[in-house]
Amino acid sequence: MKIDIIGDIHGCLPEFKALTQECGYEWKDGLPVHPDNRLLGFVGDLTDRGPSSLKVADIVWRLVMEQKRAFYTPGNHCNKLYRYFMGNKVQETHGLETTVAEYKSLPKKEQQTIRNKFIDLYEKSPLHVVLDENRLVIAHAGIKEEFIGKTNSKMKTFVLYGDITGEKHPDGSPVRRDWAKKYRGKAIIVYGHTPVKEPRIINNTYNIDTGAVFGGKLTALRYPEMEIVSVASTMPYIGEKFKDFT
Ligand code: MN
């Protein structure tokens, strides 16, 4: 299989368009199409903070659910938006407020349509995607080898939030263990969640969240070529949002 896996988009639609075009896709009827019928993959966090969250969600719904030309697995921001759409009480913070503002600005009928599409996409997508006879795994915050193919709550917490310890840094952000450093599996793990200035490639794991919404880059990993393609972000640069693993 040939698939181009895209990092956390967070509503950055121009960057998503530019990146797919850089990868040889043409946009037809509002969707990216590759002349060699390559597939697309999404590591989750489609929405929040960026300017066009709902448009990105709509495009991914069409690609995954309607056209079956893409794979998607949810991120923590997707999980929170899902809970919001289901009527749960969630804090409209950490970027959800921008998606909710987009949502509230729509006419009622369009609100209903995008809400139903997103719920559909979320409920029908696995918490990690296993492809190419277990050679390739897509998971939002990564995954430990022992959780691949499992469906339990430990796996869910891990793929949505990473290898969290339950402790917090002085700034309130969660302490996360560096699971990728200890990964010894054969499967290639493609993930996002933690913005890095350059894709972090270690032990068969690829963090391709290069912080598009924080003014970094939007990045794709092309499989099986294992080629990295990035486009610059149009968003203002916020350096402190990027994690430095060195
Ligand atoms: Mn993210």
mmCIF file of C-alpha atoms and ligand atoms in Angstrom:
data_model
loop_
_atom_site.group_PDB
_atom_site.id
_atom_site.type_symbol
_atom_site.label_atom_id
_atom_site.label_comp_id
_atom_site.label_asym_id
_atom_site.label_seq_id
_atom_site.Cartn_x
_atom_site.Cartn_y
_atom_site.Cartn_z
ATOM 1 C CA MET A 1 0.000 0.000 0.000
ATOM 2 C CA LYS A 2 1.028 3.570 -0.609
ATOM 3 C CA ILE A 3 -0.111 6.111 1.930
ATOM 4 C CA ASP A 4 0.788 9.649 2.926
ATOM 5 C CA ILE A 5 0.275 10.188 6.658
ATOM 6 C CA ILE A 6 -0.330 13.764 7.795
ATOM 7 C CA GLY A 7 0.528 15.187 11.234
ATOM 8 C CA ASP A 8 -1.749 17.227 13.544
ATOM 9 C CA ILE A 9 -3.620 19.706 11.309
ATOM 10 C CA HIS A 10 -5.548 21.659 13.993
ATOM 11 C CA GLY A 11 -7.646 23.545 11.467
ATOM 12 C CA CYS A 12 -4.714 24.658 9.304
ATOM 13 C CA LEU A 13 -6.469 24.192 5.967
ATOM 14 C CA PRO A 14 -4.097 26.181 3.676
ATOM 15 C CA GLU A 15 -1.165 24.166 5.028
ATOM 16 C CA PHE A 16 -3.071 20.903 4.479
ATOM 17 C CA LYS A 17 -3.813 21.893 0.881
ATOM 18 C CA ALA A 18 -0.218 22.970 0.256
ATOM 19 C CA LEU A 19 1.179 19.767 1.759
ATOM 20 C CA THR A 20 -1.008 17.472 -0.328
ATOM 21 C CA GLN A 21 -0.139 19.451 -3.450
ATOM 22 C CA GLU A 22 3.549 19.117 -2.557
ATOM 23 C CA CYS A 23 2.911 15.339 -2.404
ATOM 24 C CA GLY A 24 1.406 15.347 -5.915
ATOM 25 C CA TYR A 25 -2.301 15.510 -5.060
ATOM 26 C CA GLU A 26 -4.706 17.593 -7.108
ATOM 27 C CA TRP A 27 -7.790 19.105 -5.499
ATOM 28 C CA LYS A 28 -11.014 18.085 -7.255
ATOM 29 C CA ASP A 29 -14.486 18.890 -5.882
ATOM 30 C CA GLY A 30 -12.889 20.048 -2.646
ATOM 31 C CA LEU A 31 -10.861 16.877 -2.042
ATOM 32 C CA PRO A 32 -7.228 15.870 -2.639
ATOM 33 C CA VAL A 33 -6.787 13.146 -5.271
ATOM 34 C CA HIS A 34 -3.489 11.487 -6.180
ATOM 35 C CA PRO A 35 -2.899 10.347 -9.783
ATOM 36 C CA ASP A 36 -1.438 7.041 -8.460
ATOM 37 C CA ASN A 37 -4.415 6.583 -6.113
ATOM 38 C CA ARG A 38 -2.290 6.967 -3.010
ATOM 39 C CA LEU A 39 -4.190 6.911 0.283
ATOM 40 C CA LEU A 40 -4.097 9.495 3.055
ATOM 41 C CA GLY A 41 -3.655 8.906 6.770
ATOM 42 C CA PHE A 42 -4.403 11.285 9.648
ATOM 43 C CA VAL A 43 -2.837 11.060 13.109
ATOM 44 C CA GLY A 44 -5.748 12.974 14.678
ATOM 45 C CA ASP A 45 -6.179 16.459 16.152
ATOM 46 C CA LEU A 46 -7.882 17.774 13.029
ATOM 47 C CA THR A 47 -9.406 20.703 14.909
ATOM 48 C CA ASP A 48 -8.804 23.462 17.524
ATOM 49 C CA ARG A 49 -6.717 26.639 17.514
ATOM 50 C CA GLY A 50 -6.448 26.962 13.717
ATOM 51 C CA PRO A 51 -8.832 28.947 11.499
ATOM 52 C CA SER A 52 -10.707 26.185 9.603
ATOM 53 C CA SER A 53 -11.300 23.283 11.978
ATOM 54 C CA LEU A 54 -14.750 22.293 10.764
ATOM 55 C CA LYS A 55 -13.770 22.468 7.099
ATOM 56 C CA VAL A 56 -10.839 20.124 7.818
ATOM 57 C CA ALA A 57 -13.145 17.770 9.732
ATOM 58 C CA ASP A 58 -15.586 17.774 6.803
ATOM 59 C CA ILE A 59 -12.845 16.965 4.285
ATOM 60 C CA VAL A 60 -11.529 14.106 6.413
ATOM 61 C CA TRP A 61 -15.048 12.741 6.912
ATOM 62 C CA ARG A 62 -15.568 12.711 3.129
ATOM 63 C CA LEU A 63 -12.194 11.045 2.480
ATOM 64 C CA VAL A 64 -12.600 8.387 5.176
ATOM 65 C CA MET A 65 -16.333 7.659 5.356
ATOM 66 C CA GLU A 66 -17.613 8.502 1.888
ATOM 67 C CA GLN A 67 -14.685 7.742 -0.390
ATOM 68 C CA LYS A 68 -12.739 5.197 1.701
ATOM 69 C CA ARG A 69 -9.485 6.707 0.511
ATOM 70 C CA ALA A 70 -8.111 7.614 3.928
ATOM 71 C CA PHE A 71 -7.525 6.359 7.452
ATOM 72 C CA TYR A 72 -8.038 8.476 10.544
ATOM 73 C CA THR A 73 -7.485 7.872 14.210
ATOM 74 C CA PRO A 74 -8.658 10.403 16.804
ATOM 75 C CA GLY A 75 -6.471 12.596 18.991
ATOM 76 C CA ASN A 76 -7.216 14.105 22.391
ATOM 77 C CA HIS A 77 -8.669 17.231 20.761
ATOM 78 C CA CYS A 78 -10.953 15.053 18.622
ATOM 79 C CA ASN A 79 -12.074 13.176 21.729
ATOM 80 C CA LYS A 80 -12.965 16.430 23.470
ATOM 81 C CA LEU A 81 -14.843 17.798 20.448
ATOM 82 C CA TYR A 82 -16.720 14.486 20.239
ATOM 83 C CA ARG A 83 -17.748 14.812 23.882
ATOM 84 C CA TYR A 84 -18.835 18.421 23.237
ATOM 85 C CA PHE A 85 -20.972 17.333 20.270
ATOM 86 C CA MET A 86 -22.491 14.553 22.392
ATOM 87 C CA GLY A 87 -23.689 17.189 24.849
ATOM 88 C CA ASN A 88 -21.181 16.442 27.609
ATOM 89 C CA LYS A 89 -19.920 19.288 29.749
ATOM 90 C CA VAL A 90 -16.375 20.030 28.580
ATOM 91 C CA GLN A 91 -14.173 23.056 29.155
ATOM 92 C CA GLU A 92 -14.036 25.234 26.066
ATOM 93 C CA THR A 93 -10.299 25.839 26.412
ATOM 94 C CA HIS A 94 -6.990 24.733 24.836
ATOM 95 C CA GLY A 95 -8.301 25.563 21.371
ATOM 96 C CA LEU A 96 -11.743 23.965 21.563
ATOM 97 C CA GLU A 97 -13.145 27.502 21.899
ATOM 98 C CA THR A 98 -12.141 28.315 18.304
ATOM 99 C CA THR A 99 -13.882 25.213 16.932
ATOM 100 C CA VAL A 100 -16.986 25.931 19.013
ATOM 101 C CA ALA A 101 -17.010 29.543 17.720
ATOM 102 C CA GLU A 102 -16.869 28.249 14.135
ATOM 103 C CA TYR A 103 -19.666 25.843 14.944
ATOM 104 C CA LYS A 104 -21.903 28.470 16.556
ATOM 105 C CA SER A 105 -21.458 30.828 13.592
ATOM 106 C CA LEU A 106 -23.039 28.257 11.237
ATOM 107 C CA PRO A 107 -26.750 28.114 10.402
ATOM 108 C CA LYS A 108 -28.575 25.464 12.464
ATOM 109 C CA LYS A 109 -28.857 23.034 9.592
ATOM 110 C CA GLU A 110 -25.126 23.146 8.821
ATOM 111 C CA GLN A 111 -24.405 22.754 12.539
ATOM 112 C CA GLN A 112 -26.408 19.555 12.535
ATOM 113 C CA THR A 113 -24.660 18.248 9.414
ATOM 114 C CA ILE A 114 -21.094 18.757 10.630
ATOM 115 C CA ARG A 115 -21.961 17.522 14.119
ATOM 116 C CA ASN A 116 -23.411 14.300 12.710
ATOM 117 C CA LYS A 117 -20.453 13.827 10.368
ATOM 118 C CA PHE A 118 -17.896 14.285 13.127
ATOM 119 C CA ILE A 119 -19.725 11.941 15.508
ATOM 120 C CA ASP A 120 -19.916 9.372 12.699
ATOM 121 C CA LEU A 121 -16.211 9.723 11.883
ATOM 122 C CA TYR A 122 -15.160 9.519 15.526
ATOM 123 C CA GLU A 123 -17.316 6.528 16.412
ATOM 124 C CA LYS A 124 -16.311 4.502 13.372
ATOM 125 C CA SER A 125 -12.574 5.145 13.574
ATOM 126 C CA PRO A 126 -10.270 2.899 15.597
ATOM 127 C CA LEU A 127 -8.131 4.323 18.421
ATOM 128 C CA HIS A 128 -5.118 3.229 16.416
ATOM 129 C CA VAL A 129 -4.894 2.124 12.823
ATOM 130 C CA VAL A 130 -2.944 -1.055 11.945
ATOM 131 C CA LEU A 131 -2.021 -1.341 8.261
ATOM 132 C CA ASP A 132 0.012 -3.357 5.781
ATOM 133 C CA GLU A 133 -0.016 -6.659 7.677
ATOM 134 C CA ASN A 134 1.014 -5.075 10.985
ATOM 135 C CA ARG A 135 3.987 -3.303 9.472
ATOM 136 C CA LEU A 136 2.528 0.176 9.961
ATOM 137 C CA VAL A 137 0.628 1.658 12.911
ATOM 138 C CA ILE A 138 -0.902 5.124 13.181
ATOM 139 C CA ALA A 139 -1.719 6.313 16.712
ATOM 140 C CA HIS A 140 -2.220 9.921 17.846
ATOM 141 C CA ALA A 141 0.214 10.050 20.749
ATOM 142 C CA GLY A 142 2.083 6.887 19.772
ATOM 143 C CA ILE A 143 1.660 3.413 21.192
ATOM 144 C CA LYS A 144 3.619 0.820 23.161
ATOM 145 C CA GLU A 145 4.195 -2.465 21.376
ATOM 146 C CA GLU A 146 2.105 -4.383 23.954
ATOM 147 C CA PHE A 147 -0.976 -2.231 23.171
ATOM 148 C CA ILE A 148 -0.982 -2.720 19.388
ATOM 149 C CA GLY A 149 -4.245 -4.397 18.338
ATOM 150 C CA LYS A 150 -5.715 -4.125 21.841
ATOM 151 C CA THR A 151 -8.899 -2.220 22.697
ATOM 152 C CA ASN A 152 -8.613 -1.672 26.448
ATOM 153 C CA SER A 153 -8.749 1.578 28.429
ATOM 154 C CA LYS A 154 -4.976 1.671 29.043
ATOM 155 C CA MET A 155 -4.439 1.617 25.287
ATOM 156 C CA LYS A 156 -7.039 4.382 24.888
ATOM 157 C CA THR A 157 -5.376 6.651 27.444
ATOM 158 C CA PHE A 158 -1.973 6.005 25.881
ATOM 159 C CA VAL A 159 -2.947 6.741 22.268
ATOM 160 C CA LEU A 160 -4.904 9.874 23.210
ATOM 161 C CA TYR A 161 -2.596 11.431 25.812
ATOM 162 C CA GLY A 162 0.747 9.647 25.543
ATOM 163 C CA ASP A 163 2.743 7.929 28.253
ATOM 164 C CA ILE A 164 1.565 10.202 31.051
ATOM 165 C CA THR A 165 2.630 9.655 34.652
ATOM 166 C CA GLY A 166 -0.276 11.544 36.236
ATOM 167 C CA GLU A 167 2.130 14.217 37.500
ATOM 168 C CA LYS A 168 2.267 17.796 36.249
ATOM 169 C CA HIS A 169 5.073 20.174 35.353
ATOM 170 C CA PRO A 170 5.199 23.540 37.195
ATOM 171 C CA ASP A 171 3.364 25.124 34.196
ATOM 172 C CA GLY A 172 0.475 22.669 34.620
ATOM 173 C CA SER A 173 1.298 20.514 31.583
ATOM 174 C CA PRO A 174 1.308 16.727 32.102
ATOM 175 C CA VAL A 175 4.584 14.837 32.622
ATOM 176 C CA ARG A 176 5.047 12.343 29.774
ATOM 177 C CA ARG A 177 7.539 9.493 29.581
ATOM 178 C CA ASP A 178 9.699 9.139 26.455
ATOM 179 C CA TRP A 179 8.130 5.851 25.270
ATOM 180 C CA ALA A 180 9.656 6.140 21.768
ATOM 181 C CA LYS A 181 13.166 5.918 23.201
ATOM 182 C CA LYS A 182 12.349 2.489 24.648
ATOM 183 C CA TYR A 183 10.330 1.195 21.675
ATOM 184 C CA ARG A 184 11.800 -2.034 20.275
ATOM 185 C CA GLY A 185 8.969 -3.155 17.990
ATOM 186 C CA LYS A 186 9.209 -4.034 14.313
ATOM 187 C CA ALA A 187 6.090 -2.105 13.311
ATOM 188 C CA ILE A 188 6.613 1.464 12.217
ATOM 189 C CA ILE A 189 4.692 3.818 14.529
ATOM 190 C CA VAL A 190 3.552 7.116 13.046
ATOM 191 C CA TYR A 191 2.164 9.641 15.504
ATOM 192 C CA GLY A 192 1.865 13.284 16.520
ATOM 193 C CA HIS A 193 0.574 14.961 19.701
ATOM 194 C CA THR A 194 3.851 16.515 20.905
ATOM 195 C CA PRO A 195 4.993 19.374 18.642
ATOM 196 C CA VAL A 196 8.642 19.132 17.605
ATOM 197 C CA LYS A 197 10.575 21.521 15.365
ATOM 198 C CA GLU A 198 11.722 18.679 13.106
ATOM 199 C CA PRO A 199 10.147 15.225 12.751
ATOM 200 C CA ARG A 200 11.526 13.003 15.498
ATOM 201 C CA ILE A 201 12.589 9.626 14.137
ATOM 202 C CA ILE A 202 13.803 7.078 16.690
ATOM 203 C CA ASN A 203 13.520 3.247 16.942
ATOM 204 C CA ASN A 204 10.983 2.838 14.108
ATOM 205 C CA THR A 205 8.825 5.670 15.504
ATOM 206 C CA TYR A 206 8.014 8.858 13.606
ATOM 207 C CA ASN A 207 6.644 11.924 15.393
ATOM 208 C CA ILE A 208 5.349 14.067 12.539
ATOM 209 C CA ASP A 209 3.627 16.780 14.604
ATOM 210 C CA THR A 210 5.806 19.688 13.578
ATOM 211 C CA GLY A 211 3.485 22.265 15.151
ATOM 212 C CA ALA A 212 1.678 23.676 12.110
ATOM 213 C CA VAL A 213 -0.778 25.531 14.328
ATOM 214 C CA PHE A 214 2.090 27.053 16.336
ATOM 215 C CA GLY A 215 3.836 28.458 13.253
ATOM 216 C CA GLY A 216 6.044 25.428 12.606
ATOM 217 C CA LYS A 217 5.397 23.125 9.665
ATOM 218 C CA LEU A 218 2.795 20.634 8.561
ATOM 219 C CA THR A 219 4.486 17.318 7.825
ATOM 220 C CA ALA A 220 3.655 14.145 5.916
ATOM 221 C CA LEU A 221 5.378 10.776 6.062
ATOM 222 C CA ARG A 222 5.142 8.954 2.750
ATOM 223 C CA TYR A 223 4.934 5.165 3.115
ATOM 224 C CA PRO A 224 6.584 2.902 2.007
ATOM 225 C CA GLU A 225 9.143 5.372 0.688
ATOM 226 C CA MET A 226 9.622 6.765 4.231
ATOM 227 C CA GLU A 227 10.068 10.178 2.718
ATOM 228 C CA ILE A 228 9.297 13.241 4.836
ATOM 229 C CA VAL A 229 7.587 16.216 3.199
ATOM 230 C CA SER A 230 6.834 19.442 5.071
ATOM 231 C CA VAL A 231 5.340 22.820 4.248
ATOM 232 C CA ALA A 232 5.815 26.022 6.233
ATOM 233 C CA SER A 233 2.957 27.251 8.390
ATOM 234 C CA THR A 234 1.210 30.577 7.847
ATOM 235 C CA MET A 235 0.444 30.830 11.581
ATOM 236 C CA PRO A 236 2.425 33.015 14.030
ATOM 237 C CA TYR A 237 5.427 31.205 15.529
ATOM 238 C CA ILE A 238 5.199 30.295 19.234
ATOM 239 C CA GLY A 239 8.568 28.757 20.091
ATOM 240 C CA GLU A 240 7.742 27.613 23.632
ATOM 241 C CA LYS A 241 5.115 25.185 22.327
ATOM 242 C CA PHE A 242 7.784 22.925 20.797
ATOM 243 C CA LYS A 243 9.362 20.114 22.792
ATOM 244 C CA ASP A 244 13.124 19.753 22.623
ATOM 245 C CA PHE A 245 14.206 16.111 23.100
ATOM 246 C CA THR A 246 17.957 16.796 22.912
HETATM 247 MN MN MN B 1 -2.147 18.056 18.614
#
